[in-house]
Amino acid sequence: MKIVVLERNSVGQDVSMDAIGELGEMTVYPNTTAEDVKEKITDAEIIVANKAPLNEDTLKGAGQVKLICEFATGYDNVDLEYCKSRGIKVANVVNYSTDAVSQHTFALCFYVLEKLRHYDEYVKSGAYAAQDRFSNFDLPFTELAGKTWGIVGMGNIGKKVAQIAEAFGCKVIFYSASGNSTCTAYERVEFDTLLAESDFLSLHCPLSDKTRNLINLDALKKMKKSAILINVARGPVVNDEDLYTALTQEYIAGAGLDVTSTEPMRDSNPLSKIMDSNKLIITPHLAWASNEARNRCVFETCKNIEAFLRGEDRNIVNA
């Protein structure tokens, strides 16, 4: 089998690809743009990708492709119906980044909630050493205990976040954007109720027609002025322009984002104008990328390919 890895950098150069290389003749590209895809996959039988578009336009000249493996759980870069019409199977990896994303959810929350940038700079500037009292808390912050933690998307990550929030003493409520959730461990509420009651609202849902721009200005105005929004799902779930308005007009207290509407975030994105880290922190889509998670991602991809070579379906999303 000729295996073409289109976006090796998406899992990091520090993660070994040797196990995949043992399964066939492997060609590795550090990164691939939309314009590069066609020429790189001409004779590929197995494609390993992350964000590179794989659709009729890019795949029509690649007549040997039998399997596409995602270095991710999401697969919105792949036209599943076209692949199915061609007999091309598409496999993703699941539950490899649950711990990492859940951890980062609370890292973003605490950074904004406890004004950590402010207090770190207060100490390092010498202001703390110059004062005559033992403590400083000029920017007040609250506890999680006794608050309500709202969740959109009660999959593996949402459930892990719910467990952690409960451990901190939060009441957990959730909204099912798809309407298909079977979770009974936590209270399921309507969207407007979620917005009105959540002190902290974290997003863990896939991007779909139902979730695109779910968090818009109308939704943000229904939230508590003291609320903090966390998006570790997909950027377009939140309307960035509307979030900018909500933060600058103080409709909500703060936000922590690991994803934005375009990645990398463009200079034209109004959120780039907010320099106040007590109000907004943005990280570069790294919530999933712990050392352990990236190694699991490659390991699970390898297992998907091994299963395919044995004639078995594993994590196939377009069966």
PDB file of C-alpha atoms in Angstrom:
ATOM      1  CA  MET A   1       0.000   0.000   0.000  1.00  0.00           C
ATOM      2  CA  LYS A   2       1.206   3.492  -0.845  1.00  0.00           C
ATOM      3  CA  ILE A   3       0.486   5.723   2.125  1.00  0.00           C
ATOM      4  CA  VAL A   4       0.595   9.508   1.762  1.00  0.00           C
ATOM      5  CA  VAL A   5       0.665  11.612   4.923  1.00  0.00           C
ATOM      6  CA  LEU A   6      -0.391  15.122   3.924  1.00  0.00           C
ATOM      7  CA  GLU A   7       0.018  17.010   7.195  1.00  0.00           C
ATOM      8  CA  ARG A   8       2.722  15.440   9.315  1.00  0.00           C
ATOM      9  CA  ASN A   9       3.208  18.682  11.278  1.00  0.00           C
ATOM     10  CA  SER A  10      -0.363  18.474  12.539  1.00  0.00           C
ATOM     11  CA  VAL A  11       0.753  15.912  15.138  1.00  0.00           C
ATOM     12  CA  GLY A  12       4.220  17.403  15.708  1.00  0.00           C
ATOM     13  CA  GLN A  13       7.686  16.402  14.600  1.00  0.00           C
ATOM     14  CA  ASP A  14       8.381  14.974  18.058  1.00  0.00           C
ATOM     15  CA  VAL A  15       5.832  12.185  17.527  1.00  0.00           C
ATOM     16  CA  SER A  16       7.142   9.128  15.682  1.00  0.00           C
ATOM     17  CA  MET A  17       5.458   7.970  12.484  1.00  0.00           C
ATOM     18  CA  ASP A  18       7.499   4.759  12.242  1.00  0.00           C
ATOM     19  CA  ALA A  19       4.584   2.458  13.054  1.00  0.00           C
ATOM     20  CA  ILE A  20       2.569   3.790  10.115  1.00  0.00           C
ATOM     21  CA  GLY A  21       5.618   3.603   7.869  1.00  0.00           C
ATOM     22  CA  GLU A  22       5.900  -0.128   8.569  1.00  0.00           C
ATOM     23  CA  LEU A  23       2.466  -0.700   7.027  1.00  0.00           C
ATOM     24  CA  GLY A  24       3.367   0.393   3.505  1.00  0.00           C
ATOM     25  CA  GLU A  25       5.389   2.706   1.308  1.00  0.00           C
ATOM     26  CA  MET A  26       4.984   5.997   3.121  1.00  0.00           C
ATOM     27  CA  THR A  27       5.447   9.478   1.676  1.00  0.00           C
ATOM     28  CA  VAL A  28       5.336  12.261   4.237  1.00  0.00           C
ATOM     29  CA  TYR A  29       4.672  15.962   3.690  1.00  0.00           C
ATOM     30  CA  PRO A  30       5.104  18.447   6.548  1.00  0.00           C
ATOM     31  CA  ASN A  31       2.054  20.417   5.455  1.00  0.00           C
ATOM     32  CA  THR A  32      -0.356  20.574   2.529  1.00  0.00           C
ATOM     33  CA  THR A  33      -2.463  23.454   1.284  1.00  0.00           C
ATOM     34  CA  ALA A  34      -5.696  23.097  -0.669  1.00  0.00           C
ATOM     35  CA  GLU A  35      -3.797  23.850  -3.863  1.00  0.00           C
ATOM     36  CA  ASP A  36      -1.226  21.098  -3.189  1.00  0.00           C
ATOM     37  CA  VAL A  37      -3.539  18.181  -2.508  1.00  0.00           C
ATOM     38  CA  LYS A  38      -4.124  16.932  -6.057  1.00  0.00           C
ATOM     39  CA  GLU A  39      -0.483  16.534  -7.043  1.00  0.00           C
ATOM     40  CA  LYS A  40       0.478  14.841  -3.781  1.00  0.00           C
ATOM     41  CA  ILE A  41      -2.172  12.091  -3.802  1.00  0.00           C
ATOM     42  CA  THR A  42      -2.112  11.037  -7.468  1.00  0.00           C
ATOM     43  CA  ASP A  43      -0.952   7.477  -6.754  1.00  0.00           C
ATOM     44  CA  ALA A  44      -1.958   7.222  -3.084  1.00  0.00           C
ATOM     45  CA  GLU A  45      -3.921   4.220  -1.841  1.00  0.00           C
ATOM     46  CA  ILE A  46      -4.186   5.441   1.742  1.00  0.00           C
ATOM     47  CA  ILE A  47      -4.299   9.132   2.631  1.00  0.00           C
ATOM     48  CA  VAL A  48      -3.628  10.449   6.122  1.00  0.00           C
ATOM     49  CA  ALA A  49      -4.844  14.032   6.565  1.00  0.00           C
ATOM     50  CA  ASN A  50      -6.165  16.553   9.049  1.00  0.00           C
ATOM     51  CA  LYS A  51      -7.414  19.769   7.446  1.00  0.00           C
ATOM     52  CA  ALA A  52      -6.533  19.303   3.768  1.00  0.00           C
ATOM     53  CA  PRO A  53      -9.741  19.268   1.682  1.00  0.00           C
ATOM     54  CA  LEU A  54     -10.567  15.828   0.289  1.00  0.00           C
ATOM     55  CA  ASN A  55     -13.519  16.109  -2.052  1.00  0.00           C
ATOM     56  CA  GLU A  56     -14.444  15.455  -5.662  1.00  0.00           C
ATOM     57  CA  ASP A  57     -12.208  18.227  -6.924  1.00  0.00           C
ATOM     58  CA  THR A  58      -9.094  17.049  -5.088  1.00  0.00           C
ATOM     59  CA  LEU A  59      -9.752  13.301  -5.264  1.00  0.00           C
ATOM     60  CA  LYS A  60     -10.978  12.848  -8.834  1.00  0.00           C
ATOM     61  CA  GLY A  61      -7.455  12.383 -10.179  1.00  0.00           C
ATOM     62  CA  ALA A  62      -6.498   9.918  -7.445  1.00  0.00           C
ATOM     63  CA  GLY A  63      -7.951   6.688  -8.774  1.00  0.00           C
ATOM     64  CA  GLN A  64      -6.206   4.322  -6.365  1.00  0.00           C
ATOM     65  CA  VAL A  65      -7.437   5.759  -3.058  1.00  0.00           C
ATOM     66  CA  LYS A  66      -9.123   3.168  -0.854  1.00  0.00           C
ATOM     67  CA  LEU A  67      -8.884   4.702   2.622  1.00  0.00           C
ATOM     68  CA  ILE A  68      -8.675   8.167   4.126  1.00  0.00           C
ATOM     69  CA  CYS A  69      -7.516   8.405   7.733  1.00  0.00           C
ATOM     70  CA  GLU A  70      -8.021  11.542   9.765  1.00  0.00           C
ATOM     71  CA  PHE A  71      -5.454  12.677  12.302  1.00  0.00           C
ATOM     72  CA  ALA A  72      -8.513  13.980  14.195  1.00  0.00           C
ATOM     73  CA  THR A  73     -11.993  13.197  15.425  1.00  0.00           C
ATOM     74  CA  GLY A  74     -13.602  15.763  13.118  1.00  0.00           C
ATOM     75  CA  TYR A  75     -13.888  15.043   9.401  1.00  0.00           C
ATOM     76  CA  ASP A  76     -15.535  18.143   7.947  1.00  0.00           C
ATOM     77  CA  ASN A  77     -12.618  18.451   5.490  1.00  0.00           C
ATOM     78  CA  VAL A  78     -13.817  15.269   3.742  1.00  0.00           C
ATOM     79  CA  ASP A  79     -16.804  14.908   1.421  1.00  0.00           C
ATOM     80  CA  LEU A  80     -18.199  11.700   2.892  1.00  0.00           C
ATOM     81  CA  GLU A  81     -20.861  11.163   0.262  1.00  0.00           C
ATOM     82  CA  TYR A  82     -18.421  11.505  -2.613  1.00  0.00           C
ATOM     83  CA  CYS A  83     -16.019   9.124  -0.909  1.00  0.00           C
ATOM     84  CA  LYS A  84     -18.808   6.632  -0.355  1.00  0.00           C
ATOM     85  CA  SER A  85     -19.770   6.842  -4.031  1.00  0.00           C
ATOM     86  CA  ARG A  86     -16.167   5.965  -4.873  1.00  0.00           C
ATOM     87  CA  GLY A  87     -15.924   3.168  -2.314  1.00  0.00           C
ATOM     88  CA  ILE A  88     -13.369   5.147  -0.323  1.00  0.00           C
ATOM     89  CA  LYS A  89     -13.624   4.494   3.404  1.00  0.00           C
ATOM     90  CA  VAL A  90     -13.009   7.335   5.844  1.00  0.00           C
ATOM     91  CA  ALA A  91     -11.749   6.642   9.375  1.00  0.00           C
ATOM     92  CA  ASN A  92     -11.279   9.039  12.270  1.00  0.00           C
ATOM     93  CA  VAL A  93      -9.765   8.704  15.724  1.00  0.00           C
ATOM     94  CA  VAL A  94     -11.978   9.008  18.775  1.00  0.00           C
ATOM     95  CA  ASN A  95     -11.475   9.792  22.442  1.00  0.00           C
ATOM     96  CA  TYR A  96      -7.744  10.409  22.043  1.00  0.00           C
ATOM     97  CA  SER A  97      -7.810  14.006  23.277  1.00  0.00           C
ATOM     98  CA  THR A  98     -10.575  13.904  25.895  1.00  0.00           C
ATOM     99  CA  ASP A  99      -8.259  14.428  28.862  1.00  0.00           C
ATOM    100  CA  ALA A 100      -6.226  17.121  27.118  1.00  0.00           C
ATOM    101  CA  VAL A 101      -9.211  19.193  25.951  1.00  0.00           C
ATOM    102  CA  SER A 102     -10.946  18.880  29.301  1.00  0.00           C
ATOM    103  CA  GLN A 103      -7.806  20.040  31.067  1.00  0.00           C
ATOM    104  CA  HIS A 104      -7.427  23.022  28.734  1.00  0.00           C
ATOM    105  CA  THR A 105     -11.077  23.964  29.245  1.00  0.00           C
ATOM    106  CA  PHE A 106     -10.361  24.691  32.891  1.00  0.00           C
ATOM    107  CA  ALA A 107      -6.979  26.270  32.164  1.00  0.00           C
ATOM    108  CA  LEU A 108      -8.762  28.862  30.001  1.00  0.00           C
ATOM    109  CA  CYS A 109     -11.479  29.327  32.586  1.00  0.00           C
ATOM    110  CA  PHE A 110      -9.123  29.930  35.504  1.00  0.00           C
ATOM    111  CA  TYR A 111      -6.876  32.267  33.532  1.00  0.00           C
ATOM    112  CA  VAL A 112      -9.814  34.601  32.931  1.00  0.00           C
ATOM    113  CA  LEU A 113     -11.739  33.949  36.147  1.00  0.00           C
ATOM    114  CA  GLU A 114      -8.832  34.554  38.529  1.00  0.00           C
ATOM    115  CA  LYS A 115      -7.224  37.361  36.490  1.00  0.00           C
ATOM    116  CA  LEU A 116      -3.954  35.406  36.453  1.00  0.00           C
ATOM    117  CA  ARG A 117      -2.238  37.597  33.859  1.00  0.00           C
ATOM    118  CA  HIS A 118      -2.863  40.658  36.041  1.00  0.00           C
ATOM    119  CA  TYR A 119      -1.596  39.070  39.241  1.00  0.00           C
ATOM    120  CA  ASP A 120       1.471  37.515  37.621  1.00  0.00           C
ATOM    121  CA  GLU A 121       2.440  40.905  36.189  1.00  0.00           C
ATOM    122  CA  TYR A 122       1.710  42.571  39.542  1.00  0.00           C
ATOM    123  CA  VAL A 123       4.305  40.380  41.222  1.00  0.00           C
ATOM    124  CA  LYS A 124       6.900  40.472  38.433  1.00  0.00           C
ATOM    125  CA  SER A 125       6.641  44.242  38.020  1.00  0.00           C
ATOM    126  CA  GLY A 126       7.884  44.742  41.570  1.00  0.00           C
ATOM    127  CA  ALA A 127       4.571  46.185  42.753  1.00  0.00           C
ATOM    128  CA  TYR A 128       4.045  43.326  45.176  1.00  0.00           C
ATOM    129  CA  ALA A 129       7.511  43.633  46.689  1.00  0.00           C
ATOM    130  CA  ALA A 130       6.957  47.381  47.118  1.00  0.00           C
ATOM    131  CA  GLN A 131       3.698  47.113  49.048  1.00  0.00           C
ATOM    132  CA  ASP A 132       3.420  46.936  52.829  1.00  0.00           C
ATOM    133  CA  ARG A 133       0.771  44.205  53.098  1.00  0.00           C
ATOM    134  CA  PHE A 134       0.996  40.463  52.571  1.00  0.00           C
ATOM    135  CA  SER A 135      -1.659  40.141  49.848  1.00  0.00           C
ATOM    136  CA  ASN A 136      -3.261  41.907  46.923  1.00  0.00           C
ATOM    137  CA  PHE A 137      -6.678  41.253  45.396  1.00  0.00           C
ATOM    138  CA  ASP A 138      -7.548  44.479  43.628  1.00  0.00           C
ATOM    139  CA  LEU A 139      -9.384  42.595  40.876  1.00  0.00           C
ATOM    140  CA  PRO A 140     -12.001  40.400  42.578  1.00  0.00           C
ATOM    141  CA  PHE A 141     -12.712  36.833  41.469  1.00  0.00           C
ATOM    142  CA  THR A 142     -15.172  34.133  42.458  1.00  0.00           C
ATOM    143  CA  GLU A 143     -15.191  30.416  43.205  1.00  0.00           C
ATOM    144  CA  LEU A 144     -16.579  27.657  40.986  1.00  0.00           C
ATOM    145  CA  ALA A 145     -18.289  26.034  43.951  1.00  0.00           C
ATOM    146  CA  GLY A 146     -21.983  26.780  44.001  1.00  0.00           C
ATOM    147  CA  LYS A 147     -22.036  28.058  40.421  1.00  0.00           C
ATOM    148  CA  THR A 148     -23.721  26.574  37.347  1.00  0.00           C
ATOM    149  CA  TRP A 149     -21.562  25.097  34.593  1.00  0.00           C
ATOM    150  CA  GLY A 150     -23.358  24.841  31.255  1.00  0.00           C
ATOM    151  CA  ILE A 151     -22.254  22.588  28.422  1.00  0.00           C
ATOM    152  CA  VAL A 152     -23.119  22.369  24.738  1.00  0.00           C
ATOM    153  CA  GLY A 153     -22.142  18.927  23.449  1.00  0.00           C
ATOM    154  CA  MET A 154     -22.342  16.082  25.968  1.00  0.00           C
ATOM    155  CA  GLY A 155     -20.020  13.657  24.211  1.00  0.00           C
ATOM    156  CA  ASN A 156     -16.865  12.198  25.738  1.00  0.00           C
ATOM    157  CA  ILE A 157     -15.259  15.597  26.317  1.00  0.00           C
ATOM    158  CA  GLY A 158     -18.457  17.208  27.566  1.00  0.00           C
ATOM    159  CA  LYS A 159     -18.965  14.405  30.081  1.00  0.00           C
ATOM    160  CA  LYS A 160     -15.371  14.665  31.303  1.00  0.00           C
ATOM    161  CA  VAL A 161     -15.746  18.423  31.756  1.00  0.00           C
ATOM    162  CA  ALA A 162     -19.010  17.832  33.606  1.00  0.00           C
ATOM    163  CA  GLN A 163     -17.283  15.443  36.015  1.00  0.00           C
ATOM    164  CA  ILE A 164     -14.515  17.955  36.708  1.00  0.00           C
ATOM    165  CA  ALA A 165     -16.971  20.811  37.152  1.00  0.00           C
ATOM    166  CA  GLU A 166     -18.931  18.694  39.636  1.00  0.00           C
ATOM    167  CA  ALA A 167     -15.717  17.981  41.533  1.00  0.00           C
ATOM    168  CA  PHE A 168     -15.277  21.755  41.904  1.00  0.00           C
ATOM    169  CA  GLY A 169     -18.791  21.993  43.314  1.00  0.00           C
ATOM    170  CA  CYS A 170     -20.687  23.180  40.248  1.00  0.00           C
ATOM    171  CA  LYS A 171     -24.188  22.287  39.225  1.00  0.00           C
ATOM    172  CA  VAL A 172     -23.997  20.978  35.634  1.00  0.00           C
ATOM    173  CA  ILE A 173     -26.633  21.542  32.966  1.00  0.00           C
ATOM    174  CA  PHE A 174     -26.399  20.883  29.239  1.00  0.00           C
ATOM    175  CA  TYR A 175     -28.035  21.544  25.891  1.00  0.00           C
ATOM    176  CA  SER A 176     -28.128  19.010  23.076  1.00  0.00           C
ATOM    177  CA  ALA A 177     -27.738  20.886  19.795  1.00  0.00           C
ATOM    178  CA  SER A 178     -28.494  17.742  17.788  1.00  0.00           C
ATOM    179  CA  GLY A 179     -31.413  16.796  20.017  1.00  0.00           C
ATOM    180  CA  ASN A 180     -30.106  13.225  20.059  1.00  0.00           C
ATOM    181  CA  SER A 181     -28.252  13.092  23.367  1.00  0.00           C
ATOM    182  CA  THR A 182     -28.919  10.043  25.524  1.00  0.00           C
ATOM    183  CA  CYS A 183     -27.097  11.450  28.556  1.00  0.00           C
ATOM    184  CA  THR A 184     -29.191  11.224  31.727  1.00  0.00           C
ATOM    185  CA  ALA A 185     -26.460  11.890  34.294  1.00  0.00           C
ATOM    186  CA  TYR A 186     -26.952  15.670  34.052  1.00  0.00           C
ATOM    187  CA  GLU A 187     -29.918  17.979  33.621  1.00  0.00           C
ATOM    188  CA  ARG A 188     -30.764  18.659  29.987  1.00  0.00           C
ATOM    189  CA  VAL A 189     -32.267  22.087  29.358  1.00  0.00           C
ATOM    190  CA  GLU A 190     -33.466  24.249  26.493  1.00  0.00           C
ATOM    191  CA  PHE A 191     -30.949  26.594  24.905  1.00  0.00           C
ATOM    192  CA  ASP A 192     -32.376  29.784  26.387  1.00  0.00           C
ATOM    193  CA  THR A 193     -32.332  28.214  29.850  1.00  0.00           C
ATOM    194  CA  LEU A 194     -28.713  27.205  29.378  1.00  0.00           C
ATOM    195  CA  LEU A 195     -27.782  30.761  28.440  1.00  0.00           C
ATOM    196  CA  ALA A 196     -29.694  32.361  31.289  1.00  0.00           C
ATOM    197  CA  GLU A 197     -28.488  30.049  34.059  1.00  0.00           C
ATOM    198  CA  SER A 198     -24.850  29.302  33.193  1.00  0.00           C
ATOM    199  CA  ASP A 199     -22.101  31.063  35.120  1.00  0.00           C
ATOM    200  CA  PHE A 200     -19.631  29.224  32.913  1.00  0.00           C
ATOM    201  CA  LEU A 201     -20.553  27.954  29.453  1.00  0.00           C
ATOM    202  CA  SER A 202     -18.217  25.581  27.622  1.00  0.00           C
ATOM    203  CA  LEU A 203     -18.651  24.367  24.055  1.00  0.00           C
ATOM    204  CA  HIS A 204     -17.741  20.798  23.073  1.00  0.00           C
ATOM    205  CA  CYS A 205     -20.013  20.194  20.081  1.00  0.00           C
ATOM    206  CA  PRO A 206     -19.123  19.372  16.466  1.00  0.00           C
ATOM    207  CA  LEU A 207     -19.608  21.987  13.772  1.00  0.00           C
ATOM    208  CA  SER A 208     -22.852  21.454  11.877  1.00  0.00           C
ATOM    209  CA  ASP A 209     -25.698  23.425  10.383  1.00  0.00           C
ATOM    210  CA  LYS A 210     -27.278  23.388  13.847  1.00  0.00           C
ATOM    211  CA  THR A 211     -24.215  24.702  15.670  1.00  0.00           C
ATOM    212  CA  ARG A 212     -22.716  27.193  13.205  1.00  0.00           C
ATOM    213  CA  ASN A 213     -23.100  30.670  14.772  1.00  0.00           C
ATOM    214  CA  LEU A 214     -24.964  29.080  17.684  1.00  0.00           C
ATOM    215  CA  ILE A 215     -23.352  31.630  19.988  1.00  0.00           C
ATOM    216  CA  ASN A 216     -24.346  34.874  18.300  1.00  0.00           C
ATOM    217  CA  LEU A 217     -25.170  38.309  19.674  1.00  0.00           C
ATOM    218  CA  ASP A 218     -28.723  37.313  20.533  1.00  0.00           C
ATOM    219  CA  ALA A 219     -27.445  34.357  22.551  1.00  0.00           C
ATOM    220  CA  LEU A 220     -24.697  36.380  24.234  1.00  0.00           C
ATOM    221  CA  LYS A 221     -27.184  39.023  25.367  1.00  0.00           C
ATOM    222  CA  LYS A 222     -29.174  36.295  27.142  1.00  0.00           C
ATOM    223  CA  MET A 223     -26.170  35.252  29.243  1.00  0.00           C
ATOM    224  CA  LYS A 224     -25.288  36.577  32.677  1.00  0.00           C
ATOM    225  CA  LYS A 225     -23.078  39.659  32.676  1.00  0.00           C
ATOM    226  CA  SER A 226     -20.765  37.735  35.002  1.00  0.00           C
ATOM    227  CA  ALA A 227     -20.583  34.685  32.720  1.00  0.00           C
ATOM    228  CA  ILE A 228     -17.453  33.270  31.104  1.00  0.00           C
ATOM    229  CA  LEU A 229     -17.641  31.529  27.716  1.00  0.00           C
ATOM    230  CA  ILE A 230     -15.176  28.772  26.789  1.00  0.00           C
ATOM    231  CA  ASN A 231     -14.906  27.508  23.201  1.00  0.00           C
ATOM    232  CA  VAL A 232     -12.756  24.422  22.665  1.00  0.00           C
ATOM    233  CA  ALA A 233     -15.067  23.022  19.977  1.00  0.00           C
ATOM    234  CA  ARG A 234     -14.942  24.610  16.514  1.00  0.00           C
ATOM    235  CA  GLY A 235     -14.410  28.291  15.801  1.00  0.00           C
ATOM    236  CA  PRO A 236     -17.544  28.959  13.738  1.00  0.00           C
ATOM    237  CA  VAL A 237     -19.780  27.762  16.575  1.00  0.00           C
ATOM    238  CA  VAL A 238     -19.178  31.275  17.931  1.00  0.00           C
ATOM    239  CA  ASN A 239     -19.668  34.406  15.841  1.00  0.00           C
ATOM    240  CA  ASP A 240     -16.400  36.232  16.496  1.00  0.00           C
ATOM    241  CA  GLU A 241     -17.745  39.658  15.578  1.00  0.00           C
ATOM    242  CA  ASP A 242     -20.662  39.200  17.961  1.00  0.00           C
ATOM    243  CA  LEU A 243     -18.369  37.977  20.726  1.00  0.00           C
ATOM    244  CA  TYR A 244     -16.229  41.091  20.272  1.00  0.00           C
ATOM    245  CA  THR A 245     -19.340  43.213  20.745  1.00  0.00           C
ATOM    246  CA  ALA A 246     -20.401  41.217  23.789  1.00  0.00           C
ATOM    247  CA  LEU A 247     -17.003  41.571  25.441  1.00  0.00           C
ATOM    248  CA  THR A 248     -16.509  45.251  24.670  1.00  0.00           C
ATOM    249  CA  GLN A 249     -20.087  46.104  25.631  1.00  0.00           C
ATOM    250  CA  GLU A 250     -19.796  43.911  28.740  1.00  0.00           C
ATOM    251  CA  TYR A 251     -22.719  41.641  27.938  1.00  0.00           C
ATOM    252  CA  ILE A 252     -20.536  38.867  29.419  1.00  0.00           C
ATOM    253  CA  ALA A 253     -17.492  39.048  31.701  1.00  0.00           C
ATOM    254  CA  GLY A 254     -14.972  37.109  29.682  1.00  0.00           C
ATOM    255  CA  ALA A 255     -14.087  34.359  27.237  1.00  0.00           C
ATOM    256  CA  GLY A 256     -11.451  31.712  26.697  1.00  0.00           C
ATOM    257  CA  LEU A 257     -10.998  30.490  23.130  1.00  0.00           C
ATOM    258  CA  ASP A 258      -8.860  27.768  21.650  1.00  0.00           C
ATOM    259  CA  VAL A 259     -10.523  28.103  18.249  1.00  0.00           C
ATOM    260  CA  THR A 260     -11.623  31.016  16.078  1.00  0.00           C
ATOM    261  CA  SER A 261     -13.616  31.409  12.866  1.00  0.00           C
ATOM    262  CA  THR A 262     -10.480  31.077  10.729  1.00  0.00           C
ATOM    263  CA  GLU A 263      -7.251  29.349  11.689  1.00  0.00           C
ATOM    264  CA  PRO A 264      -4.789  30.919  11.969  1.00  0.00           C
ATOM    265  CA  MET A 265      -6.845  33.853  13.239  1.00  0.00           C
ATOM    266  CA  ARG A 266      -6.683  36.750  10.789  1.00  0.00           C
ATOM    267  CA  ASP A 267      -5.647  40.262  11.729  1.00  0.00           C
ATOM    268  CA  SER A 268      -9.053  41.394  10.488  1.00  0.00           C
ATOM    269  CA  ASN A 269     -10.761  39.400  13.253  1.00  0.00           C
ATOM    270  CA  PRO A 270     -12.028  42.014  15.727  1.00  0.00           C
ATOM    271  CA  LEU A 271     -11.089  39.755  18.649  1.00  0.00           C
ATOM    272  CA  SER A 272      -7.444  40.479  17.852  1.00  0.00           C
ATOM    273  CA  LYS A 273      -8.059  44.030  19.071  1.00  0.00           C
ATOM    274  CA  ILE A 274      -8.842  42.927  22.616  1.00  0.00           C
ATOM    275  CA  MET A 275      -5.545  43.093  24.473  1.00  0.00           C
ATOM    276  CA  ASP A 276      -7.077  42.739  27.951  1.00  0.00           C
ATOM    277  CA  SER A 277      -6.239  39.187  28.999  1.00  0.00           C
ATOM    278  CA  ASN A 278      -8.464  39.536  32.051  1.00  0.00           C
ATOM    279  CA  LYS A 279     -11.348  39.607  29.581  1.00  0.00           C
ATOM    280  CA  LEU A 280     -10.149  37.342  26.762  1.00  0.00           C
ATOM    281  CA  ILE A 281      -7.525  34.653  26.284  1.00  0.00           C
ATOM    282  CA  ILE A 282      -6.985  32.958  22.914  1.00  0.00           C
ATOM    283  CA  THR A 283      -4.749  29.943  22.367  1.00  0.00           C
ATOM    284  CA  PRO A 284      -3.769  28.579  18.922  1.00  0.00           C
ATOM    285  CA  HIS A 285      -5.937  25.444  18.657  1.00  0.00           C
ATOM    286  CA  LEU A 286      -3.748  23.463  21.041  1.00  0.00           C
ATOM    287  CA  ALA A 287      -6.281  22.150  23.563  1.00  0.00           C
ATOM    288  CA  TRP A 288      -6.045  18.672  22.041  1.00  0.00           C
ATOM    289  CA  ALA A 289      -2.271  18.654  21.650  1.00  0.00           C
ATOM    290  CA  SER A 290      -0.733  17.249  24.828  1.00  0.00           C
ATOM    291  CA  ASN A 291       2.210  14.928  24.225  1.00  0.00           C
ATOM    292  CA  GLU A 292       0.074  11.973  25.234  1.00  0.00           C
ATOM    293  CA  ALA A 293      -2.849  12.923  22.994  1.00  0.00           C
ATOM    294  CA  ARG A 294      -0.708  13.410  19.907  1.00  0.00           C
ATOM    295  CA  ASN A 295       0.933  10.038  20.400  1.00  0.00           C
ATOM    296  CA  ARG A 296      -2.470   8.429  20.895  1.00  0.00           C
ATOM    297  CA  CYS A 297      -3.677  10.061  17.683  1.00  0.00           C
ATOM    298  CA  VAL A 298      -0.905   8.451  15.628  1.00  0.00           C
ATOM    299  CA  PHE A 299      -1.305   5.117  17.442  1.00  0.00           C
ATOM    300  CA  GLU A 300      -5.054   5.031  16.747  1.00  0.00           C
ATOM    301  CA  THR A 301      -4.511   5.988  13.102  1.00  0.00           C
ATOM    302  CA  CYS A 302      -2.072   3.118  12.795  1.00  0.00           C
ATOM    303  CA  LYS A 303      -4.677   0.759  14.276  1.00  0.00           C
ATOM    304  CA  ASN A 304      -7.251   2.029  11.758  1.00  0.00           C
ATOM    305  CA  ILE A 305      -4.914   1.246   8.867  1.00  0.00           C
ATOM    306  CA  GLU A 306      -4.034  -2.182  10.278  1.00  0.00           C
ATOM    307  CA  ALA A 307      -7.723  -3.022  10.573  1.00  0.00           C
ATOM    308  CA  PHE A 308      -8.357  -1.902   6.993  1.00  0.00           C
ATOM    309  CA  LEU A 309      -5.519  -4.089   5.723  1.00  0.00           C
ATOM    310  CA  ARG A 310      -7.132  -7.048   7.502  1.00  0.00           C
ATOM    311  CA  GLY A 311     -10.423  -6.290   5.793  1.00  0.00           C
ATOM    312  CA  GLU A 312     -12.021  -4.934   8.970  1.00  0.00           C
ATOM    313  CA  ASP A 313     -13.824  -1.644   9.538  1.00  0.00           C
ATOM    314  CA  ARG A 314     -12.524   0.388  12.460  1.00  0.00           C
ATOM    315  CA  ASN A 315     -13.803   3.920  13.179  1.00  0.00           C
ATOM    316  CA  ILE A 316     -15.264   4.166   9.668  1.00  0.00           C
ATOM    317  CA  VAL A 317     -17.540   7.223   9.532  1.00  0.00           C
ATOM    318  CA  ASN A 318     -19.083   6.743   6.069  1.00  0.00           C
ATOM    319  CA  ALA A 319     -20.020   3.070   6.139  1.00  0.00           C
TER     320      ALA A 319
END
